Amino acid sequence: MKLHFLVLSVPITQLVISAPVLPVYAESAPETTGFQLQTITVTATKRETAVEEVPASVTVKDGAFLENHEVRTTEDMTRFVPNLSFKKSISGNAFVARGISTIDTALVSPMGLYINDVAYPLSYMQSQPFFDVERVEVLRGPQSTLYGKNSSSGVINVVLPEPDNEFFARGYIEGGSYETFSGAATARGPLVEDLLFFGITATGMDSQGYMENAVTGKNNVADEQNLSVRGVLRWTPTRDLDVSFSLDGLDRDYGIAYMRYEEGPYATNAYEVSSNEEDRAELDNLGQTLRVKYAFTDMELTSITAHQSTDYGMIFDFDRSQASFGYTEMDLEQDIWSQELRLTGAVSAFEWLGGLYAGIEKLDNDWALNHVNPAITNTRITESDFDNVALFGQISWALTDKLKTTAGLRLDHYDSSGSQDLTRSGQTIIFDQDLSETELLPTAALIYTFHDTVEGYLTYSTGWLSGGYNYYSASSNDTFTYDPEYTQNYEAGVKTRFLDNRLQADLSIFYTDIDDKQVREEVSGGVGAWQFTNAAKAHTTGVEVEFRAMPLKNMEIFGGLGYAYTEVDEWIGTADGKAIDYSGNQLPWAPDLTANIGVSYYWNNGFYGLADVSWNGTQYFDAANALEEDGYALVNLKAGYTMENWDISLWCKNLFDEKYANKKVDDSMGRTMLEDGKPLTVGLTLNWRI
């Protein structure tokens, strides 16, 4: 299958390239009109590169686009990225790229999230506020030879602006549905011209949320209050030395009463839960980063020293009813230190990158299930430590003025130790396991320039997701751990620019093998008895298409489509104590279709309007593919008026109040519970800038 894919990809790529070229060079092609789309430059490859020169499927959205389309969080951004979705759940968040999802309750994601070169690996850190962002770069496919921490399905690279000699300030205040109020402000500029610069950004939000408790009558059981602050000092004592220190913090206090029964005696209507517990969570995250850059004659050295501490606690109604059967409690503390050294350079026809990464992570997780049945009640106190060291690098060689080849390699090693004290029925059992793994991950790519406006590429890349610990449901020493998961990605694509750069269109096709897939399986032992194993082998194959067009000077049209068909090749699981063959099923948490299309128009008198539609296809939430969410579309509108320093706009999201589920799960009686997605919301925003 892999060989056939590569053989077929070449003629397919040539066909796609040649098809749109004919009208562009025909005599009837439009003349230059003096306006065009901006050229996109990215730093996802650790050097400034035009996006069409990157041999990978890349989506880039700049800060203006994010602000114009009310993208306030990392979750909001996914509606504009093909084959990227956000697994939003009270059991943990995760980005899902090309159908490669995670175990439910997993604490890490195969999709890497980086904010200014610092990794945010913990699932509870994946939903981050967005404001004053320079751009977001999404690379799909394994990225093992460019980033310090390995990413097996792709990378989201968030680039923040650096303060310089130009003073800049702006902010907004916003009010919306469900008594939601938010605001943000940023300022940056020189303290000492050409030498010392500052930047500070703050965002905040207060919302009662869209869920109501049918038991208590409260309409704020999914409320949220958050505050995020980031400060940076930048020092440039010479032309070659650039030093910056940043400090950032996030404080979130929020209700998590989203899960409700869809059927059975405790069933409720949409956006209505039945619970007799508080159902709350609190997240505190504090990070510090020291970044040092030094430019030599033909190369640049970058050092990134980072520390992050995260505290997460929650209480949740176990039975999701007004009956007092039980509740769960969780207290998680994570501390991460990392050091990355990266050297990049270019000599003649060669460009190269070499890097060293070292990370130390300590994670303590206390979890308790309190139940009226003493046999079910248990507490788990887990301590785990992870040490990770990696060498990575790649080299690109321009074989001719049209053909460039890239080869890279990553040597990755990690050691971990974990122990858990499980107390139930008055007895304490201790699990204790050490894990160690060393992996060699290659990558290779070819990119060929067919014309000044047409490039095609072929890429092979590999990745892995390290093994870990079962913090919530281990029943023995053997079920306390699980092993790594591996991906091999084969990809072909074409990137084009037509009509004097008023039309940009990209296409990629891919096939990804997933070996030793990490899955959750039932084991004997009663309610909540699960194990995480590497029982599955699967693959995902699909296509991604994106375009941007500027048919008129004040109008831009954009869109994208991603199709990722996942299939289980081998997986014999268990259900109700019986063996079940899941082969041929689709992987859970993986929508098969993601698509978007939008348009914006700016009148010369200051008025403007924007509209976009995003689609999510069918997805399943269980291995048996019995819990299904049909596809749905969300329509978003915005209209506003802009002046020299002010901007006011009225917007709505999910215009037609589409009902959909973020998650579905069956209880021990086979009754389905779900978590509702966001309903129709409207708001008014006032922006200012200096």
mmCIF file of C-alpha atoms in Angstrom, residues 152-510:
data_model
loop_
_atom_site.group_PDB
_atom_site.id
_atom_site.type_symbol
_atom_site.label_atom_id
_atom_site.label_comp_id
_atom_site.label_asym_id
_atom_site.label_seq_id
_atom_site.Cartn_x
_atom_site.Cartn_y
_atom_site.Cartn_z
ATOM 1 C CA SER A 152 3.886 12.631 16.062
ATOM 2 C CA SER A 153 0.917 14.117 14.141
ATOM 3 C CA GLY A 154 1.876 17.760 13.628
ATOM 4 C CA VAL A 155 2.656 21.092 15.267
ATOM 5 C CA ILE A 156 0.744 24.274 16.046
ATOM 6 C CA ASN A 157 3.343 27.028 16.198
ATOM 7 C CA VAL A 158 2.061 30.280 17.748
ATOM 8 C CA VAL A 159 4.344 33.251 17.051
ATOM 9 C CA LEU A 160 4.027 36.338 19.261
ATOM 10 C CA PRO A 161 5.297 39.797 18.238
ATOM 11 C CA GLU A 162 8.604 41.038 19.654
ATOM 12 C CA PRO A 163 8.796 44.531 21.148
ATOM 13 C CA ASP A 164 11.039 46.975 19.270
ATOM 14 C CA ASN A 165 11.590 50.721 18.822
ATOM 15 C CA GLU A 166 8.029 51.332 17.673
ATOM 16 C CA PHE A 167 5.499 51.939 20.450
ATOM 17 C CA PHE A 168 2.260 50.037 19.941
ATOM 18 C CA ALA A 169 -0.863 49.631 22.054
ATOM 19 C CA ARG A 170 -4.349 48.297 21.511
ATOM 20 C CA GLY A 171 -7.181 46.554 23.308
ATOM 21 C CA TYR A 172 -10.842 45.618 23.252
ATOM 22 C CA ILE A 173 -13.881 45.186 25.442
ATOM 23 C CA GLU A 174 -16.638 42.766 24.514
ATOM 24 C CA GLY A 175 -20.059 41.710 25.732
ATOM 25 C CA GLY A 176 -22.047 38.722 24.580
ATOM 26 C CA SER A 177 -24.642 36.053 25.273
ATOM 27 C CA TYR A 178 -24.904 34.327 28.643
ATOM 28 C CA GLU A 179 -23.653 37.414 30.490
ATOM 29 C CA THR A 180 -20.246 37.031 28.901
ATOM 30 C CA PHE A 181 -17.849 39.950 29.254
ATOM 31 C CA SER A 182 -14.246 39.948 28.141
ATOM 32 C CA GLY A 183 -11.441 42.347 27.455
ATOM 33 C CA ALA A 184 -7.771 42.547 26.611
ATOM 34 C CA ALA A 185 -5.011 45.108 26.310
ATOM 35 C CA THR A 186 -1.444 45.095 25.112
ATOM 36 C CA ALA A 187 1.391 47.599 24.950
ATOM 37 C CA ARG A 188 4.966 47.280 23.761
ATOM 38 C CA GLY A 189 7.799 49.562 22.823
ATOM 39 C CA PRO A 190 11.215 50.918 23.844
ATOM 40 C CA LEU A 191 12.445 51.621 27.350
ATOM 41 C CA VAL A 192 15.852 52.617 25.997
ATOM 42 C CA GLU A 193 15.900 53.106 22.240
ATOM 43 C CA ASP A 194 17.851 50.420 20.335
ATOM 44 C CA LEU A 195 18.728 48.686 23.611
ATOM 45 C CA LEU A 196 15.889 47.726 25.944
ATOM 46 C CA PHE A 197 12.231 47.013 25.115
ATOM 47 C CA PHE A 198 9.125 45.915 26.997
ATOM 48 C CA GLY A 199 5.855 44.191 26.229
ATOM 49 C CA ILE A 200 2.824 43.407 28.368
ATOM 50 C CA THR A 201 -0.449 41.709 27.453
ATOM 51 C CA ALA A 202 -3.481 40.874 29.589
ATOM 52 C CA THR A 203 -6.754 39.143 28.741
ATOM 53 C CA GLY A 204 -9.747 38.389 30.932
ATOM 54 C CA MET A 205 -13.201 36.860 30.653
ATOM 55 C CA ASP A 206 -16.255 36.346 32.861
ATOM 56 C CA SER A 207 -19.188 34.243 31.629
ATOM 57 C CA GLN A 208 -22.079 32.424 33.258
ATOM 58 C CA GLY A 209 -21.963 29.774 30.503
ATOM 59 C CA TYR A 210 -24.732 28.122 28.544
ATOM 60 C CA MET A 211 -25.653 25.181 30.826
ATOM 61 C CA GLU A 212 -28.423 25.043 33.433
ATOM 62 C CA ASN A 213 -28.820 22.600 36.325
ATOM 63 C CA ALA A 214 -32.316 21.098 36.376
ATOM 64 C CA VAL A 215 -31.843 20.063 40.024
ATOM 65 C CA THR A 216 -30.774 23.389 41.531
ATOM 66 C CA GLY A 217 -32.163 25.757 38.894
ATOM 67 C CA LYS A 218 -28.802 27.506 38.586
ATOM 68 C CA ASN A 219 -27.922 28.759 35.092
ATOM 69 C CA ASN A 220 -24.202 29.264 35.738
ATOM 70 C CA VAL A 221 -23.008 25.694 36.285
ATOM 71 C CA ALA A 222 -20.662 25.979 33.292
ATOM 72 C CA ASP A 223 -19.461 29.497 34.100
ATOM 73 C CA GLU A 224 -15.884 30.645 33.634
ATOM 74 C CA GLN A 225 -13.622 33.358 34.960
ATOM 75 C CA ASN A 226 -10.113 33.584 33.592
ATOM 76 C CA LEU A 227 -7.196 35.981 33.606
ATOM 77 C CA SER A 228 -4.062 35.675 31.489
ATOM 78 C CA VAL A 229 -1.037 37.991 31.772
ATOM 79 C CA ARG A 230 2.229 37.969 29.834
ATOM 80 C CA GLY A 231 5.207 40.283 30.219
ATOM 81 C CA VAL A 232 8.469 40.378 28.280
ATOM 82 C CA LEU A 233 11.748 42.292 28.464
ATOM 83 C CA ARG A 234 14.013 42.306 25.432
ATOM 84 C CA TRP A 235 17.667 43.405 25.456
ATOM 85 C CA THR A 236 19.792 43.936 22.329
ATOM 86 C CA PRO A 237 23.229 45.154 23.515
ATOM 87 C CA THR A 238 24.809 44.487 20.091
ATOM 88 C CA ARG A 239 23.600 43.851 16.551
ATOM 89 C CA ASP A 240 24.331 40.142 16.971
ATOM 90 C CA LEU A 241 22.946 39.453 20.462
ATOM 91 C CA ASP A 242 19.225 39.339 21.263
ATOM 92 C CA VAL A 243 18.070 38.366 24.777
ATOM 93 C CA SER A 244 14.492 38.228 26.011
ATOM 94 C CA PHE A 245 12.865 37.082 29.229
ATOM 95 C CA SER A 246 9.134 36.443 29.448
ATOM 96 C CA LEU A 247 6.816 35.659 32.311
ATOM 97 C CA ASP A 248 3.285 34.422 31.706
ATOM 98 C CA GLY A 249 0.457 33.194 33.863
ATOM 99 C CA LEU A 250 -3.076 31.844 33.412
ATOM 100 C CA ASP A 251 -5.733 31.517 36.105
ATOM 101 C CA ARG A 252 -9.020 29.782 35.214
ATOM 102 C CA ASP A 253 -11.922 29.020 37.543
ATOM 103 C CA TYR A 254 -14.769 27.302 35.725
ATOM 104 C CA GLY A 255 -17.766 25.044 35.979
ATOM 105 C CA ILE A 256 -17.584 21.686 34.235
ATOM 106 C CA ALA A 257 -21.248 20.653 34.356
ATOM 107 C CA TYR A 258 -21.523 19.762 30.677
ATOM 108 C CA MET A 259 -22.247 16.032 30.691
ATOM 109 C CA ARG A 260 -25.916 15.052 30.667
ATOM 110 C CA TYR A 261 -27.974 11.943 29.984
ATOM 111 C CA GLU A 262 -29.430 11.701 26.493
ATOM 112 C CA GLU A 263 -31.689 8.796 27.445
ATOM 113 C CA GLY A 264 -32.961 6.955 30.500
ATOM 114 C CA PRO A 265 -34.642 8.171 33.713
ATOM 115 C CA TYR A 266 -32.171 11.029 34.191
ATOM 116 C CA ALA A 267 -32.370 12.360 30.622
ATOM 117 C CA THR A 268 -32.465 16.143 30.203
ATOM 118 C CA ASN A 269 -32.879 18.608 27.372
ATOM 119 C CA ALA A 270 -30.009 20.216 25.486
ATOM 120 C CA TYR A 271 -27.910 22.603 27.613
ATOM 121 C CA GLU A 272 -29.459 21.198 30.790
ATOM 122 C CA VAL A 273 -27.755 18.909 33.288
ATOM 123 C CA SER A 274 -28.897 17.013 36.326
ATOM 124 C CA SER A 275 -26.346 17.036 39.107
ATOM 125 C CA ASN A 276 -26.198 17.411 42.862
ATOM 126 C CA GLU A 277 -22.470 18.182 42.993
ATOM 127 C CA GLU A 278 -20.510 21.371 42.490
ATOM 128 C CA ASP A 279 -18.847 20.233 39.223
ATOM 129 C CA ARG A 280 -15.993 22.736 39.201
ATOM 130 C CA ALA A 281 -12.385 22.953 38.087
ATOM 131 C CA GLU A 282 -9.507 25.360 38.598
ATOM 132 C CA LEU A 283 -6.363 25.703 36.506
ATOM 133 C CA ASP A 284 -3.275 27.738 37.376
ATOM 134 C CA ASN A 285 -0.335 27.888 35.001
ATOM 135 C CA LEU A 286 2.874 29.887 35.447
ATOM 136 C CA GLY A 287 5.728 29.958 32.945
ATOM 137 C CA GLN A 288 9.115 31.625 32.543
ATOM 138 C CA THR A 289 11.230 31.645 29.398
ATOM 139 C CA LEU A 290 14.734 32.928 28.707
ATOM 140 C CA ARG A 291 15.560 33.158 25.002
ATOM 141 C CA VAL A 292 19.038 34.048 23.758
ATOM 142 C CA LYS A 293 19.943 34.476 20.075
ATOM 143 C CA TYR A 294 23.400 35.129 18.734
ATOM 144 C CA ALA A 295 24.079 35.703 15.047
ATOM 145 C CA PHE A 296 27.409 34.568 13.621
ATOM 146 C CA THR A 297 28.522 35.298 10.060
ATOM 147 C CA ASP A 298 26.739 32.344 8.428
ATOM 148 C CA MET A 299 24.712 30.855 11.246
ATOM 149 C CA GLU A 300 22.571 31.653 14.290
ATOM 150 C CA LEU A 301 22.554 30.059 17.752
ATOM 151 C CA THR A 302 19.320 30.020 19.738
ATOM 152 C CA SER A 303 18.989 28.962 23.373
ATOM 153 C CA ILE A 304 15.566 28.520 24.973
ATOM 154 C CA THR A 305 15.364 27.843 28.693
ATOM 155 C CA ALA A 306 11.814 27.315 29.924
ATOM 156 C CA HIS A 307 9.988 26.389 33.101
ATOM 157 C CA GLN A 308 6.283 25.729 33.520
ATOM 158 C CA SER A 309 4.271 24.779 36.565
ATOM 159 C CA THR A 310 0.636 23.732 36.289
ATOM 160 C CA ASP A 311 -1.922 23.001 38.989
ATOM 161 C CA TYR A 312 -5.293 21.535 38.078
ATOM 162 C CA GLY A 313 -8.054 20.480 40.430
ATOM 163 C CA MET A 314 -11.641 19.409 39.886
ATOM 164 C CA ILE A 315 -14.711 17.821 41.468
ATOM 165 C CA PHE A 316 -17.291 16.065 39.304
ATOM 166 C CA ASP A 317 -20.609 14.251 39.827
ATOM 167 C CA PHE A 318 -19.813 10.631 38.991
ATOM 168 C CA ASP A 319 -23.409 9.513 38.293
ATOM 169 C CA ARG A 320 -24.705 12.666 36.536
ATOM 170 C CA SER A 321 -27.992 12.640 38.441
ATOM 171 C CA GLN A 322 -29.683 14.245 41.421
ATOM 172 C CA ALA A 323 -29.070 11.040 43.386
ATOM 173 C CA SER A 324 -26.068 10.994 45.719
ATOM 174 C CA PHE A 325 -24.315 7.934 44.297
ATOM 175 C CA GLY A 326 -20.825 9.362 44.080
ATOM 176 C CA TYR A 327 -18.374 11.961 42.817
ATOM 177 C CA THR A 328 -14.785 12.127 41.664
ATOM 178 C CA GLU A 329 -12.019 14.449 42.796
ATOM 179 C CA MET A 330 -8.709 15.200 41.122
ATOM 180 C CA ASP A 331 -5.643 17.227 42.058
ATOM 181 C CA LEU A 332 -2.847 17.352 39.479
ATOM 182 C CA GLU A 333 0.495 19.141 39.729
ATOM 183 C CA GLN A 334 3.018 19.243 36.906
ATOM 184 C CA ASP A 335 6.432 20.879 36.813
ATOM 185 C CA ILE A 336 8.469 21.049 33.568
ATOM 186 C CA TRP A 337 12.011 22.296 32.967
ATOM 187 C CA SER A 338 13.405 22.282 29.438
ATOM 188 C CA GLN A 339 16.504 23.446 27.613
ATOM 189 C CA GLU A 340 16.813 23.657 23.855
ATOM 190 C CA LEU A 341 19.887 24.634 21.847
ATOM 191 C CA ARG A 342 19.439 25.182 18.141
ATOM 192 C CA LEU A 343 22.014 26.109 15.495
ATOM 193 C CA THR A 344 20.887 27.108 12.002
ATOM 194 C CA GLY A 345 22.893 28.197 9.015
ATOM 195 C CA ALA A 346 23.226 28.417 5.258
ATOM 196 C CA VAL A 347 26.314 27.940 3.100
ATOM 197 C CA SER A 348 26.144 28.026 -0.687
ATOM 198 C CA ALA A 349 23.458 25.511 -1.759
ATOM 199 C CA PHE A 350 23.035 24.098 1.769
ATOM 200 C CA GLU A 351 20.723 25.078 4.621
ATOM 201 C CA TRP A 352 20.971 23.185 7.879
ATOM 202 C CA LEU A 353 19.680 22.930 11.403
ATOM 203 C CA GLY A 354 20.992 21.065 14.425
ATOM 204 C CA GLY A 355 19.443 20.906 17.867
ATOM 205 C CA LEU A 356 19.694 19.489 21.375
ATOM 206 C CA TYR A 357 16.712 19.187 23.696
ATOM 207 C CA ALA A 358 16.622 18.143 27.347
ATOM 208 C CA GLY A 359 13.509 18.083 29.504
ATOM 209 C CA ILE A 360 12.572 17.082 33.041
ATOM 210 C CA GLU A 361 8.921 16.624 33.966
ATOM 211 C CA LYS A 362 7.425 15.776 37.327
ATOM 212 C CA LEU A 363 3.728 14.968 37.519
ATOM 213 C CA ASP A 364 1.782 14.160 40.687
ATOM 214 C CA ASN A 365 -1.846 13.154 40.288
ATOM 215 C CA ASP A 366 -4.186 12.460 43.206
ATOM 216 C CA TRP A 367 -7.532 11.008 42.158
ATOM 217 C CA ALA A 368 -10.465 9.720 44.188
ATOM 218 C CA LEU A 369 -13.798 8.093 43.391
ATOM 219 C CA ASN A 370 -16.182 8.506 46.333
ATOM 220 C CA HIS A 371 -19.212 6.227 46.079
ATOM 221 C CA VAL A 372 -22.070 4.995 48.273
ATOM 222 C CA ASN A 373 -20.895 1.478 47.476
ATOM 223 C CA PRO A 374 -17.689 0.967 49.495
ATOM 224 C CA ALA A 375 -16.516 -1.665 47.003
ATOM 225 C CA ILE A 376 -16.369 0.991 44.276
ATOM 226 C CA THR A 377 -14.788 3.763 46.354
ATOM 227 C CA ASN A 378 -11.053 4.110 45.755
ATOM 228 C CA THR A 379 -8.251 6.633 45.839
ATOM 229 C CA ARG A 380 -5.136 6.748 43.681
ATOM 230 C CA ILE A 381 -2.036 8.740 44.586
ATOM 231 C CA THR A 382 0.416 8.719 41.679
ATOM 232 C CA GLU A 383 3.892 10.168 41.306
ATOM 233 C CA SER A 384 5.722 10.094 37.977
ATOM 234 C CA ASP A 385 8.960 11.557 36.624
ATOM 235 C CA PHE A 386 10.030 11.854 32.982
ATOM 236 C CA ASP A 387 13.498 12.627 31.618
ATOM 237 C CA ASN A 388 13.844 13.309 27.902
ATOM 238 C CA VAL A 389 16.967 13.960 25.802
ATOM 239 C CA ALA A 390 16.965 14.375 22.032
ATOM 240 C CA LEU A 391 19.387 15.224 19.241
ATOM 241 C CA PHE A 392 17.742 16.391 16.035
ATOM 242 C CA GLY A 393 18.635 18.074 12.797
ATOM 243 C CA GLN A 394 18.140 18.296 9.085
ATOM 244 C CA ILE A 395 19.930 19.556 5.991
ATOM 245 C CA SER A 396 18.495 20.921 2.753
ATOM 246 C CA TRP A 397 20.481 20.859 -0.461
ATOM 247 C CA ALA A 398 19.555 22.730 -3.636
ATOM 248 C CA LEU A 399 20.559 20.117 -6.203
ATOM 249 C CA THR A 400 19.569 22.475 -9.045
ATOM 250 C CA ASP A 401 17.820 25.824 -9.241
ATOM 251 C CA LYS A 402 14.534 23.893 -9.345
ATOM 252 C CA LEU A 403 15.086 20.802 -7.165
ATOM 253 C CA LYS A 404 15.789 20.810 -3.432
ATOM 254 C CA THR A 405 16.138 17.806 -1.168
ATOM 255 C CA THR A 406 15.876 17.623 2.609
ATOM 256 C CA ALA A 407 17.005 14.854 4.957
ATOM 257 C CA GLY A 408 16.700 14.811 8.736
ATOM 258 C CA LEU A 409 17.159 12.559 11.734
ATOM 259 C CA ARG A 410 16.132 12.575 15.379
ATOM 260 C CA LEU A 411 17.599 10.484 18.191
ATOM 261 C CA ASP A 412 15.132 10.533 21.058
ATOM 262 C CA HIS A 413 15.533 8.959 24.497
ATOM 263 C CA TYR A 414 13.357 9.078 27.566
ATOM 264 C CA ASP A 415 13.331 7.464 31.009
ATOM 265 C CA SER A 416 10.434 7.579 33.402
ATOM 266 C CA SER A 417 9.526 6.215 36.792
ATOM 267 C CA GLY A 418 6.064 6.003 38.273
ATOM 268 C CA SER A 419 4.348 4.661 41.356
ATOM 269 C CA GLN A 420 0.743 4.576 42.466
ATOM 270 C CA ASP A 421 -0.893 3.850 45.807
ATOM 271 C CA LEU A 422 -4.344 2.393 45.144
ATOM 272 C CA THR A 423 -6.562 2.212 48.224
ATOM 273 C CA ARG A 424 -9.885 0.388 48.106
ATOM 274 C CA SER A 425 -11.888 -1.748 50.518
ATOM 275 C CA GLY A 426 -9.502 -0.689 53.282
ATOM 276 C CA GLN A 427 -6.444 -2.109 51.509
ATOM 277 C CA THR A 428 -3.600 -0.341 49.724
ATOM 278 C CA ILE A 429 -1.877 -1.795 46.660
ATOM 279 C CA ILE A 430 1.303 -0.240 45.275
ATOM 280 C CA PHE A 431 2.122 -0.225 41.563
ATOM 281 C CA ASP A 432 5.669 0.669 40.564
ATOM 282 C CA GLN A 433 7.059 0.697 37.031
ATOM 283 C CA ASP A 434 9.996 2.231 35.164
ATOM 284 C CA LEU A 435 9.904 2.938 31.426
ATOM 285 C CA SER A 436 12.776 3.565 29.020
ATOM 286 C CA GLU A 437 12.864 3.978 25.265
ATOM 287 C CA THR A 438 15.272 5.133 22.559
ATOM 288 C CA GLU A 439 14.017 5.938 19.074
ATOM 289 C CA LEU A 440 15.610 6.920 15.762
ATOM 290 C CA LEU A 441 13.245 8.970 13.599
ATOM 291 C CA PRO A 442 14.180 9.850 9.990
ATOM 292 C CA THR A 443 12.566 12.276 7.568
ATOM 293 C CA ALA A 444 13.158 13.034 3.893
ATOM 294 C CA ALA A 445 11.611 15.381 1.343
ATOM 295 C CA LEU A 446 11.894 16.601 -2.235
ATOM 296 C CA ILE A 447 10.505 19.898 -3.500
ATOM 297 C CA TYR A 448 10.506 20.812 -7.178
ATOM 298 C CA THR A 449 9.741 24.182 -8.761
ATOM 299 C CA PHE A 450 7.750 23.524 -11.934
ATOM 300 C CA HIS A 451 7.272 27.247 -12.501
ATOM 301 C CA ASP A 452 7.799 30.470 -10.546
ATOM 302 C CA THR A 453 4.256 30.017 -9.236
ATOM 303 C CA VAL A 454 4.033 26.224 -8.907
ATOM 304 C CA GLU A 455 5.922 23.936 -6.501
ATOM 305 C CA GLY A 456 5.392 20.244 -5.844
ATOM 306 C CA TYR A 457 6.792 18.102 -3.038
ATOM 307 C CA LEU A 458 7.108 14.546 -1.719
ATOM 308 C CA THR A 459 7.717 13.898 1.988
ATOM 309 C CA TYR A 460 8.360 10.914 4.230
ATOM 310 C CA SER A 461 8.322 11.547 7.974
ATOM 311 C CA THR A 462 8.153 9.551 11.194
ATOM 312 C CA GLY A 463 7.027 10.291 14.717
ATOM 313 C CA TRP A 464 6.210 8.707 18.034
ATOM 314 C CA LEU A 465 4.098 9.331 21.120
ATOM 315 C CA SER A 466 5.858 8.120 24.252
ATOM 316 C CA GLY A 467 4.387 5.590 26.621
ATOM 317 C CA GLY A 468 3.001 6.540 30.003
ATOM 318 C CA TYR A 469 0.993 5.671 33.083
ATOM 319 C CA ASN A 470 -2.636 4.837 33.760
ATOM 320 C CA TYR A 471 -3.432 7.360 36.462
ATOM 321 C CA TYR A 472 -7.148 6.537 36.809
ATOM 322 C CA SER A 473 -7.989 2.870 36.311
ATOM 323 C CA ALA A 474 -4.995 0.549 36.739
ATOM 324 C CA SER A 475 -5.907 -2.757 38.355
ATOM 325 C CA SER A 476 -2.456 -4.375 38.414
ATOM 326 C CA ASN A 477 1.189 -3.582 37.889
ATOM 327 C CA ASP A 478 0.861 -4.746 34.266
ATOM 328 C CA THR A 479 -2.041 -2.366 33.536
ATOM 329 C CA PHE A 480 -0.290 0.588 35.184
ATOM 330 C CA THR A 481 1.738 1.405 32.032
ATOM 331 C CA TYR A 482 1.471 1.423 28.259
ATOM 332 C CA ASP A 483 4.094 1.656 25.494
ATOM 333 C CA PRO A 484 4.837 4.224 22.745
ATOM 334 C CA GLU A 485 2.778 4.725 19.600
ATOM 335 C CA TYR A 486 4.472 5.189 16.194
ATOM 336 C CA THR A 487 3.499 6.999 12.983
ATOM 337 C CA GLN A 488 4.913 6.883 9.461
ATOM 338 C CA ASN A 489 3.640 9.526 7.070
ATOM 339 C CA TYR A 490 3.806 9.546 3.247
ATOM 340 C CA GLU A 491 2.741 12.778 1.597
ATOM 341 C CA ALA A 492 2.639 14.513 -1.790
ATOM 342 C CA GLY A 493 1.515 18.048 -2.477
ATOM 343 C CA VAL A 494 1.456 21.056 -4.743
ATOM 344 C CA LYS A 495 1.459 24.779 -3.907
ATOM 345 C CA THR A 496 0.354 27.339 -6.479
ATOM 346 C CA ARG A 497 -0.085 31.080 -6.960
ATOM 347 C CA PHE A 498 -2.023 32.445 -9.944
ATOM 348 C CA LEU A 499 -3.454 35.644 -11.433
ATOM 349 C CA ASP A 500 -0.624 37.912 -10.272
ATOM 350 C CA ASN A 501 -0.824 36.341 -6.790
ATOM 351 C CA ARG A 502 -4.522 37.092 -6.418
ATOM 352 C CA LEU A 503 -5.205 33.356 -6.085
ATOM 353 C CA GLN A 504 -3.270 30.908 -3.931
ATOM 354 C CA ALA A 505 -4.201 27.223 -3.806
ATOM 355 C CA ASP A 506 -2.541 24.239 -2.112
ATOM 356 C CA LEU A 507 -3.273 20.518 -2.332
ATOM 357 C CA SER A 508 -1.819 17.584 -0.411
ATOM 358 C CA ILE A 509 -2.575 13.873 -0.227
ATOM 359 C CA PHE A 510 -1.274 11.619 2.556
#
